[in-house]
Short mmCIF file of C-alpha atoms in Angstrom, two decimals:
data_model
loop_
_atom_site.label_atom_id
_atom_site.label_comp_id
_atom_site.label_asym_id
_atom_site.label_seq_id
_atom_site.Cartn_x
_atom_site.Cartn_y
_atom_site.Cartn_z
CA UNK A 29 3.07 17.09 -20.12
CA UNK A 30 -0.58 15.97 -20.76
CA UNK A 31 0.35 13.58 -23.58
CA UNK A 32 3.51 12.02 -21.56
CA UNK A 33 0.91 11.69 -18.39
CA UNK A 34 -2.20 9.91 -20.25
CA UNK A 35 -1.27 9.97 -23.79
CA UNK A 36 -4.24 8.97 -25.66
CA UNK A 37 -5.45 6.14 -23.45
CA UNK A 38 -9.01 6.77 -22.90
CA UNK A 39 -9.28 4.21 -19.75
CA UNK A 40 -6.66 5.81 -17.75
CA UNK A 41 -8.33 8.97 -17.94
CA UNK A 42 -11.72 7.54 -17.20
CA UNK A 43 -10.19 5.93 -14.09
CA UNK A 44 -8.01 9.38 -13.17
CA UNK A 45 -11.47 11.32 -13.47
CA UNK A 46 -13.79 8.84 -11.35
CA UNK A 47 -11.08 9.10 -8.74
CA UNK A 48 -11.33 13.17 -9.09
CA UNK A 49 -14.93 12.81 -8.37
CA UNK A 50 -14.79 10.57 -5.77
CA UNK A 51 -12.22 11.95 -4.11
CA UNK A 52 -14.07 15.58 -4.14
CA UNK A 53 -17.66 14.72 -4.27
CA UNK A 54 -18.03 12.27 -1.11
CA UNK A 55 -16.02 14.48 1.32
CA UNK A 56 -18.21 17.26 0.47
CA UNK A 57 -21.63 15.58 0.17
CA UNK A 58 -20.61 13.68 4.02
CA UNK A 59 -20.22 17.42 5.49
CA UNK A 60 -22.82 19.67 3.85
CA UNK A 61 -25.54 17.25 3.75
CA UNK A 62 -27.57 15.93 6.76
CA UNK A 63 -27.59 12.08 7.51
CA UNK A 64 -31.49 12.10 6.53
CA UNK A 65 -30.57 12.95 2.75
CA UNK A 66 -30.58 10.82 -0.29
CA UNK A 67 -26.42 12.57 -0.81
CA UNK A 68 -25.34 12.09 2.75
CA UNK A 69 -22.39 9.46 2.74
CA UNK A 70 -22.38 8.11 6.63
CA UNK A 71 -18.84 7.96 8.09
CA UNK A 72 -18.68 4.09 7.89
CA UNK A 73 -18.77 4.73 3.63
CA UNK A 74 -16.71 7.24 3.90
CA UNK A 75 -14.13 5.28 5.63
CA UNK A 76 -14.61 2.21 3.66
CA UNK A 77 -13.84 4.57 0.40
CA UNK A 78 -10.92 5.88 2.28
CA UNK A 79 -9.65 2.50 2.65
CA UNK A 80 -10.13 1.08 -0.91
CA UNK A 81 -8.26 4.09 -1.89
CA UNK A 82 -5.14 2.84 0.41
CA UNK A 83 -5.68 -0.26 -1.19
CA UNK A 84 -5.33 0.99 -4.48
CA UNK A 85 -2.71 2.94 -3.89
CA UNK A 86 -1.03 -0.45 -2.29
CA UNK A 87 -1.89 -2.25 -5.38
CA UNK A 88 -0.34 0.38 -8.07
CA UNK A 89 2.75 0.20 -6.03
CA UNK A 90 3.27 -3.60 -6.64
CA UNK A 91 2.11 -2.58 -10.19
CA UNK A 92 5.21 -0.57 -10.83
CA UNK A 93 7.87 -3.19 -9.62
CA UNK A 94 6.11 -6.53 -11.25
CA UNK A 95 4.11 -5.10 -13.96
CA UNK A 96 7.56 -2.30 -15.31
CA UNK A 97 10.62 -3.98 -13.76
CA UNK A 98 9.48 -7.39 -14.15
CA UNK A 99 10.25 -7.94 -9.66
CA UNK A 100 7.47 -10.23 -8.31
CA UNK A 101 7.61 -9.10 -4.84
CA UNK A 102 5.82 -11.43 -2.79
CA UNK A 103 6.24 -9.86 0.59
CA UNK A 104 5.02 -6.33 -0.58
CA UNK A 105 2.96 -6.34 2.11
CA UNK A 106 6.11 -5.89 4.90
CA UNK A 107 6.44 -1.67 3.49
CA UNK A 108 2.55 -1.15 3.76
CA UNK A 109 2.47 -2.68 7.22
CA UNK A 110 5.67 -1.00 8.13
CA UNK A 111 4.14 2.45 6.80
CA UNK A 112 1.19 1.24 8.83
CA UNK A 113 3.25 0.94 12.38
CA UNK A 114 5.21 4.54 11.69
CA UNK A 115 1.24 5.91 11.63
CA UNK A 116 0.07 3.57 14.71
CA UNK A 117 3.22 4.96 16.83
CA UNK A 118 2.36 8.35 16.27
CA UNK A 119 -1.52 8.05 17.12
CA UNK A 120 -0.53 5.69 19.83
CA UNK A 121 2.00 8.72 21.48
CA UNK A 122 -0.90 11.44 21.21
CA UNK A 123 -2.93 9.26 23.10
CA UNK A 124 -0.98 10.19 26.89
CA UNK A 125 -3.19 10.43 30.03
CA UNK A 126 -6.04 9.51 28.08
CA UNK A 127 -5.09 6.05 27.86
CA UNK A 128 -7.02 2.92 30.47
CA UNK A 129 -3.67 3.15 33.09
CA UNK A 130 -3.08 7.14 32.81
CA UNK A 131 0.41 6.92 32.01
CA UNK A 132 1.15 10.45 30.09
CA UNK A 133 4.85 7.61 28.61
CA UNK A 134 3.84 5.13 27.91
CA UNK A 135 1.24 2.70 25.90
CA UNK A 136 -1.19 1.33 27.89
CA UNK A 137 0.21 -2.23 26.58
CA UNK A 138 3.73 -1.33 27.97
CA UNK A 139 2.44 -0.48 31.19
CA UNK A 140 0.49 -3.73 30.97
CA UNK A 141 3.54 -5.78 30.49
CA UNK A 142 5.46 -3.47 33.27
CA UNK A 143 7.69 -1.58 31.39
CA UNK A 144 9.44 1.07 33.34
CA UNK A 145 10.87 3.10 30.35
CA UNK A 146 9.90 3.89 26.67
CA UNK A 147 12.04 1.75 24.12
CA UNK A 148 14.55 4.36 22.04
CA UNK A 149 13.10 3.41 18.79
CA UNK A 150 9.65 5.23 20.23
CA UNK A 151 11.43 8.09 20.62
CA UNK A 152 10.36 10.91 18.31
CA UNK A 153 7.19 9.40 17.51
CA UNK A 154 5.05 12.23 19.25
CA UNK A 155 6.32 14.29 16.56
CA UNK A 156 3.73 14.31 13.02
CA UNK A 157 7.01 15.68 11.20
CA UNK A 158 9.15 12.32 12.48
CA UNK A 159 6.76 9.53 12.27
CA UNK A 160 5.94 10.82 8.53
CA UNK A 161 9.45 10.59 8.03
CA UNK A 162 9.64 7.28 9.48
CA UNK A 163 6.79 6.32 7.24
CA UNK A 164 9.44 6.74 4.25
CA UNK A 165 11.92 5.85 5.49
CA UNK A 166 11.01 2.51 7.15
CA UNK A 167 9.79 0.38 4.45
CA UNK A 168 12.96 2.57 1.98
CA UNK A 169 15.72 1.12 4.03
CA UNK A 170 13.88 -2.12 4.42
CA UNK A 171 13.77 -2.28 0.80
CA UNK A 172 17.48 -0.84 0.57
CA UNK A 173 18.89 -3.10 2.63
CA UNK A 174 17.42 -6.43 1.16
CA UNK A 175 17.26 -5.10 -2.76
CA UNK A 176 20.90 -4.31 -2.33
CA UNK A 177 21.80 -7.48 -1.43
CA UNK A 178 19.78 -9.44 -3.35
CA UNK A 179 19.80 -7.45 -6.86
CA UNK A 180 23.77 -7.28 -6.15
CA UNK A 181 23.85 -10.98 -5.84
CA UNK A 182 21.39 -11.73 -9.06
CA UNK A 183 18.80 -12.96 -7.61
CA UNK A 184 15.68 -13.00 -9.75
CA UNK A 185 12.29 -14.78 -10.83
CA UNK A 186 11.01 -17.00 -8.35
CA UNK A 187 13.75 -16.78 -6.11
CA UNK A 188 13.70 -13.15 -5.35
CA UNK A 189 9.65 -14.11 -5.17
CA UNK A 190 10.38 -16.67 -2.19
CA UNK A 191 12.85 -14.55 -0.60
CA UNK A 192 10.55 -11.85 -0.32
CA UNK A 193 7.79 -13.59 1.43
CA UNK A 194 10.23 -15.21 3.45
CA UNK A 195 11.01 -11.77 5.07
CA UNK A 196 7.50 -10.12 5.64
CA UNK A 197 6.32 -13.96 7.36
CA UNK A 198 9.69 -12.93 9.79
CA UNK A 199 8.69 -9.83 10.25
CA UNK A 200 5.10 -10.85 11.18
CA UNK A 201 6.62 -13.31 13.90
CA UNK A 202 9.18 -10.64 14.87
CA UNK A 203 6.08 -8.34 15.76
CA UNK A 204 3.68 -10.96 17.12
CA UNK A 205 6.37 -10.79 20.16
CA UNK A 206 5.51 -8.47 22.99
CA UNK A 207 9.67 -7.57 23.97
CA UNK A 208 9.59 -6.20 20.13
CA UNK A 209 7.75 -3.12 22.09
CA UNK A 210 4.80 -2.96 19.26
CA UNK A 211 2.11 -4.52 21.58
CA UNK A 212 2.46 -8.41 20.31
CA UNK A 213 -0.86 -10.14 18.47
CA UNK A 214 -3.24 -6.99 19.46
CA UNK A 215 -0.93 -4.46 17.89
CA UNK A 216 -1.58 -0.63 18.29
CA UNK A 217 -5.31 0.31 18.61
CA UNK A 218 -7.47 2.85 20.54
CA UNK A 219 -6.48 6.04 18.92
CA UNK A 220 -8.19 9.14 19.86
CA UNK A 221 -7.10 11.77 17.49
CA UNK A 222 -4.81 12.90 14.78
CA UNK A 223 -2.95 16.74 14.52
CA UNK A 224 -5.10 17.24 18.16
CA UNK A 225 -8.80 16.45 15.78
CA UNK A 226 -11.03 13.55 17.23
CA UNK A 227 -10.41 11.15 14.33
CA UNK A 228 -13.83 9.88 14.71
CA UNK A 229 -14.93 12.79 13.67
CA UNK A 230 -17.50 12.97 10.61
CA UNK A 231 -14.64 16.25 9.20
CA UNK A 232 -11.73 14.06 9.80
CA UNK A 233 -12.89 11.12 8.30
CA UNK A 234 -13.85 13.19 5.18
CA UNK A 235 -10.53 14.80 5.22
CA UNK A 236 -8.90 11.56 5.40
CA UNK A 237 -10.65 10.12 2.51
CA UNK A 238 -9.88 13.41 0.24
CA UNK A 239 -6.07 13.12 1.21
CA UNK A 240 -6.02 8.86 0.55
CA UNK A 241 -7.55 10.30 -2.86
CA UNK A 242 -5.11 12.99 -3.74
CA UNK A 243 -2.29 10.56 -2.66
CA UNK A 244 -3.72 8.11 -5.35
CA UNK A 245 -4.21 10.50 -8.22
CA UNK A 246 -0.48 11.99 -7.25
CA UNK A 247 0.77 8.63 -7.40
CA UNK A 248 -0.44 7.44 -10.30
CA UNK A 249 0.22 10.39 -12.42
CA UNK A 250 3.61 10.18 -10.95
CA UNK A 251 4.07 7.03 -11.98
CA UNK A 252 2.91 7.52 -15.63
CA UNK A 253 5.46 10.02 -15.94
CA UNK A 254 8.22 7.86 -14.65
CA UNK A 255 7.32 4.92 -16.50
CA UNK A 256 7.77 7.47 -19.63
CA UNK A 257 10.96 8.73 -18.72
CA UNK A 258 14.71 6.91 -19.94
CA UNK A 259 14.47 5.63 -16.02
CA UNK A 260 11.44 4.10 -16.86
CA UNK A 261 12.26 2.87 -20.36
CA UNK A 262 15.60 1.58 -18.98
CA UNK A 263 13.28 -0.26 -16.17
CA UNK A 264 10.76 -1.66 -18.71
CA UNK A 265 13.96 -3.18 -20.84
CA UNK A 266 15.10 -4.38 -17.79
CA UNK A 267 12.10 -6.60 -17.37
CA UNK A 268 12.09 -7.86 -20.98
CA UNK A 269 16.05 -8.68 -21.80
CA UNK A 270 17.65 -8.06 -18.64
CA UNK A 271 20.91 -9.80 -19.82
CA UNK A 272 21.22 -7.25 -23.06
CA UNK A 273 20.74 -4.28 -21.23
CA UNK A 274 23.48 -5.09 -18.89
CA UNK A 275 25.40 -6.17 -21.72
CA UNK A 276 25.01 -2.54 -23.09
CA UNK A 277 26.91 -1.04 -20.05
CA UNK A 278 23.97 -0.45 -18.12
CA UNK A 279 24.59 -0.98 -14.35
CA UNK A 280 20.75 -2.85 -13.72
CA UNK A 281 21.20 -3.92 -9.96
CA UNK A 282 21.30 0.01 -9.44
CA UNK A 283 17.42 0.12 -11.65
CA UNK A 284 16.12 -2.38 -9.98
CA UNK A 285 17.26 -1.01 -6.68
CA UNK A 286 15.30 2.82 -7.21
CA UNK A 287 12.33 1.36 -8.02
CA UNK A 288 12.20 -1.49 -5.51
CA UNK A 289 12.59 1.53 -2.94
CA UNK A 290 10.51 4.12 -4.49
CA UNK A 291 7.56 1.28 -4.81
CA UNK A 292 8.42 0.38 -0.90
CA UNK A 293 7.70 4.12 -0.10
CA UNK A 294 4.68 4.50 -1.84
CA UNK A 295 3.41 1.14 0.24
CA UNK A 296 4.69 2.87 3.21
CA UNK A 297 2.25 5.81 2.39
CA UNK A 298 -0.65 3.67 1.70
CA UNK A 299 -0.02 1.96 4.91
CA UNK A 300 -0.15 5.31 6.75
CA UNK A 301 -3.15 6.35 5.02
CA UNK A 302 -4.86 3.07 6.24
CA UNK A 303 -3.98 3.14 10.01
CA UNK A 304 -6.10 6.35 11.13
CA UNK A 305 -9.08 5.38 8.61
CA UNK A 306 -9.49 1.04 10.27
CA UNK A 307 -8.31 2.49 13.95
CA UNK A 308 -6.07 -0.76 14.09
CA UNK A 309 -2.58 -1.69 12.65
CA UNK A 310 -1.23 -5.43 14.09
CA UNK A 311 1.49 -8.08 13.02
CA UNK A 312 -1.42 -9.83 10.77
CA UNK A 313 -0.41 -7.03 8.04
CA UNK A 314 2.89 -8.48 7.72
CA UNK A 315 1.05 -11.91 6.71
CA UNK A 316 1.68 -13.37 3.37
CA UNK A 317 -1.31 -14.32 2.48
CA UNK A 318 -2.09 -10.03 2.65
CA UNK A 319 0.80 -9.50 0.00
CA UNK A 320 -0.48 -12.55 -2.09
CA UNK A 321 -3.75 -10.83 -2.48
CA UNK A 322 -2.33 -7.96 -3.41
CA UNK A 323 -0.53 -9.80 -6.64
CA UNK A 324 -4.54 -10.70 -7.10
CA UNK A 325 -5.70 -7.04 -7.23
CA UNK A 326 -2.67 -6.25 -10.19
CA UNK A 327 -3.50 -9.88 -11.70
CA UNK A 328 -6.87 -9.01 -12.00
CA UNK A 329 -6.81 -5.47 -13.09
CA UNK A 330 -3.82 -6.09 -15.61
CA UNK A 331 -0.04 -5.74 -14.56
CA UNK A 332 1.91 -3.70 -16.67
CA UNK A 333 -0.55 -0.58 -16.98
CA UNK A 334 -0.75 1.14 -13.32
CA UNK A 335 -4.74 2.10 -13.66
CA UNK A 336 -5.57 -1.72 -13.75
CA UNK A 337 -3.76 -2.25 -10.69
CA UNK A 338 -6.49 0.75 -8.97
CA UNK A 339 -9.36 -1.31 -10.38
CA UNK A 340 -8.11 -4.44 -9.68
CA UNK A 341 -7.57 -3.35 -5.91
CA UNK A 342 -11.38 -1.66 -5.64
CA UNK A 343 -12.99 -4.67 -7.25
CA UNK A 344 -11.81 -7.13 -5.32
CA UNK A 345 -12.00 -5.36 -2.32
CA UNK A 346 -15.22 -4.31 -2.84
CA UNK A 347 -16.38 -8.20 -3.31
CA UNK A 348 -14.72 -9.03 -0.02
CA UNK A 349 -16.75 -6.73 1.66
CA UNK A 350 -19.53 -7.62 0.13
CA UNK A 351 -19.00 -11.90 0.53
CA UNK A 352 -17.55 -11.74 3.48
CA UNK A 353 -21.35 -10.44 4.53
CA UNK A 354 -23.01 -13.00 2.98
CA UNK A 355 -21.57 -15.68 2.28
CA UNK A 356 -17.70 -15.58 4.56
CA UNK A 357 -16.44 -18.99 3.96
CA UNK A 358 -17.36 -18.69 0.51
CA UNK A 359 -15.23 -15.82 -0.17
CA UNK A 360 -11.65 -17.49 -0.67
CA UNK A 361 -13.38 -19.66 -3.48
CA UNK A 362 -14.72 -16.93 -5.10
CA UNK A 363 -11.43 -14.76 -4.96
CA UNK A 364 -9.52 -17.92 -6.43
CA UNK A 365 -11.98 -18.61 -9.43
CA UNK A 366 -11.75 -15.42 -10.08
CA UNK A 367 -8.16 -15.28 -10.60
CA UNK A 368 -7.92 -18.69 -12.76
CA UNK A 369 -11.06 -17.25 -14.95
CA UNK A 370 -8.91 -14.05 -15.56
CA UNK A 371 -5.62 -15.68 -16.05
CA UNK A 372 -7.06 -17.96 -18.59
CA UNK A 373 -9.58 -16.21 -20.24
CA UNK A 374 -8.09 -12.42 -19.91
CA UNK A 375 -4.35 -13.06 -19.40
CA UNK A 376 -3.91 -8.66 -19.50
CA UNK A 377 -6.63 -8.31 -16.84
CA UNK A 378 -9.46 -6.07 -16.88
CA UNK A 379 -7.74 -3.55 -17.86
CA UNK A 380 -6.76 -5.32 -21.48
CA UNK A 381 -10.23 -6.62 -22.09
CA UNK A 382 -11.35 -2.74 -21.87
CA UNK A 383 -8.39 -1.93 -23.99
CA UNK A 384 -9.87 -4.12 -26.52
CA UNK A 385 -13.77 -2.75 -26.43
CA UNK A 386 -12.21 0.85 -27.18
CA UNK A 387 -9.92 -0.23 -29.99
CA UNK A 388 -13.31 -2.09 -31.85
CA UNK A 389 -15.40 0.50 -30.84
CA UNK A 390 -12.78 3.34 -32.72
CA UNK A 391 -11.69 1.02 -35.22
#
């Protein structure tokens, strides 16, 4: 199982054990030391790690439906956002009489817009058990719904790219409407606590981090194993001679299909993950410029290998937060020369270039 999961690639374990630490090491140090001390991680790290894990997890996602199955899904960011809402409606119903009007019902932005009754698709949501269903199932039918037509119909390359990003920029204009019911261009916000915890609190927020991280690490070893299995293998010949496989008797509509939906529910989960850790999910999520970024992150890290899409995701996150400090209109410039540097002077990413060092270093 070992050898199937990592093989002998060095860099995927290297990755796999800096997210072990991280993921164990900050919750702890947050809790047992005191803010004064040199290992104290303040919430705000803690939930900036939490989030670059979501991110990551986002990224990988992508990673295993462009980089495996060869599906450039340009709207990828429609199942994280989706994810995203299933979260926001839950936190949003455990709010009641707490909220600004005091309705136990209904969402303080519903009673703002004088709604006398809570919309049937809310229904449920004050449930953890339903909305984390919901959180699957969402973006999984989404996916269902449009890979079945589309992979049914042939539709590939840069078509099935356009088509993609032509349904998460409806979405985002579906849910910038306040009769949708999900509280227009502000979107769902002012949560107060998560399985009855204040999810402000320093434990929650180290909690949240630890389960983003154990999400990650379960995903990608997941992933590595189904990449290695005849689904996988099947999926991976898919992307390089689609016509021959199908030639072979293979039915590859039905491939493309299981991973397109298994990717969308891993978004979903990342999406989740995010909501409680920002306090905010809105109808900017569904953008396109959000899912083009995220084709940045597995650019960057190197499609085609799952840890590169982790790395590419942290990196470039990590530089927004850190530009978008100093220097914010410069940041956009520096993401995009980043990405023509890469393509042209590291076409596998990161993640090939370190591929490389390793191979001279044991050669």
């Amino acid at each position: 199982m070992y050898r199937i999961l990592l093989g002998n690639d060095k860099t995927a374990l290297a990755v796999l054990a800096v997210l072990a630490a991280v993921t164990v090491a900050v919750p702890l140090c947050s809790l047992l030391f005191p803010a004064g001390s040199a290992l104290h991680f303040s919430a705000y790290t803690v939930s900036l790690l939490g989030k670059y894990m979501t991110f990551a997890l986002l990224g990988l996602s992508l990673d295993l439906v462009w980089g495996y199955a060869g599906i450039l899904a340009l709207g990828h960011g429609a199942f994280f956002a989706l994810g995203g809402y299933a979260m926001g409606m839950y936190l949003m119903r455990q709010i009641g009489e707490r909220g600004v009007y005091g309705n136990p019902l209904l969402p303080d932005f519903m009673v703002f817009l004088n709604w006398d009754k809570l919309p049937w698709y809310w229904h449920g949501f004050d449930r953890f058990g339903f909305a984390m269903a919901m959180v699957l199932l969402a973006p999984g039918f989404l996916a269902f719904v449009f890979g079945w037509l589309a992979f049914r119909a042939r539709v590939a390359g840069v078509y099935l790219s356009i088509m993609t990003q032509a349904l998460t920029y409806a979405l985002m204009l579906a849910f910038f409407r306040n009769e949708m019911g999900f509280g227009g261009n502000n979107g769902l916000t002012d949560f107060k606590d998560i399985l009855g915890f204040n999810i402000q609190a320093e434990g929650v927020r180290a909690a949240l981090l630890f389960i983003s991280g154990a999400a990650l690490i379960g995903a990608l070893l997941g992933c590595r194993w189904l990449v290695n299995t005849k689904l996988g293998r099947v999926v991976t010949a898919i992307r390089d001679q689609e016509s021959r496989v199908r030639f072979i008797g293979y039915r590859v509509e039905m491939y493309k299909l299981w991973i397109f939906v298994f990717a969308a529910m891993l978004a979903g989960i990342a999406g989740a993950l995010y909501v409680p850790q920002v306090g905010i999910i809105n109808p900017s999520e569904f953008s396109p410029l959000n899912s083009l970024e995220i084709v940045v992150w597995v650019a960057l890290g190197g499609r085609g290998t799952l840890y590169g899409a982790i790395v590419g995701a942290v990196l470039v996150n990590f530089g927004k937060t850190v530009f978008t400090g100093l220097l914010p209109d410069a940041w956009l410039f520096v993401l995009g020369g980043a990405f023509i540097l890469v393509t042209l002077a590291l076409p596998d990413g990161i993640a090939g270039l370190l591929n490389r060092r390793l191979k001279e270093r044991t050669a």
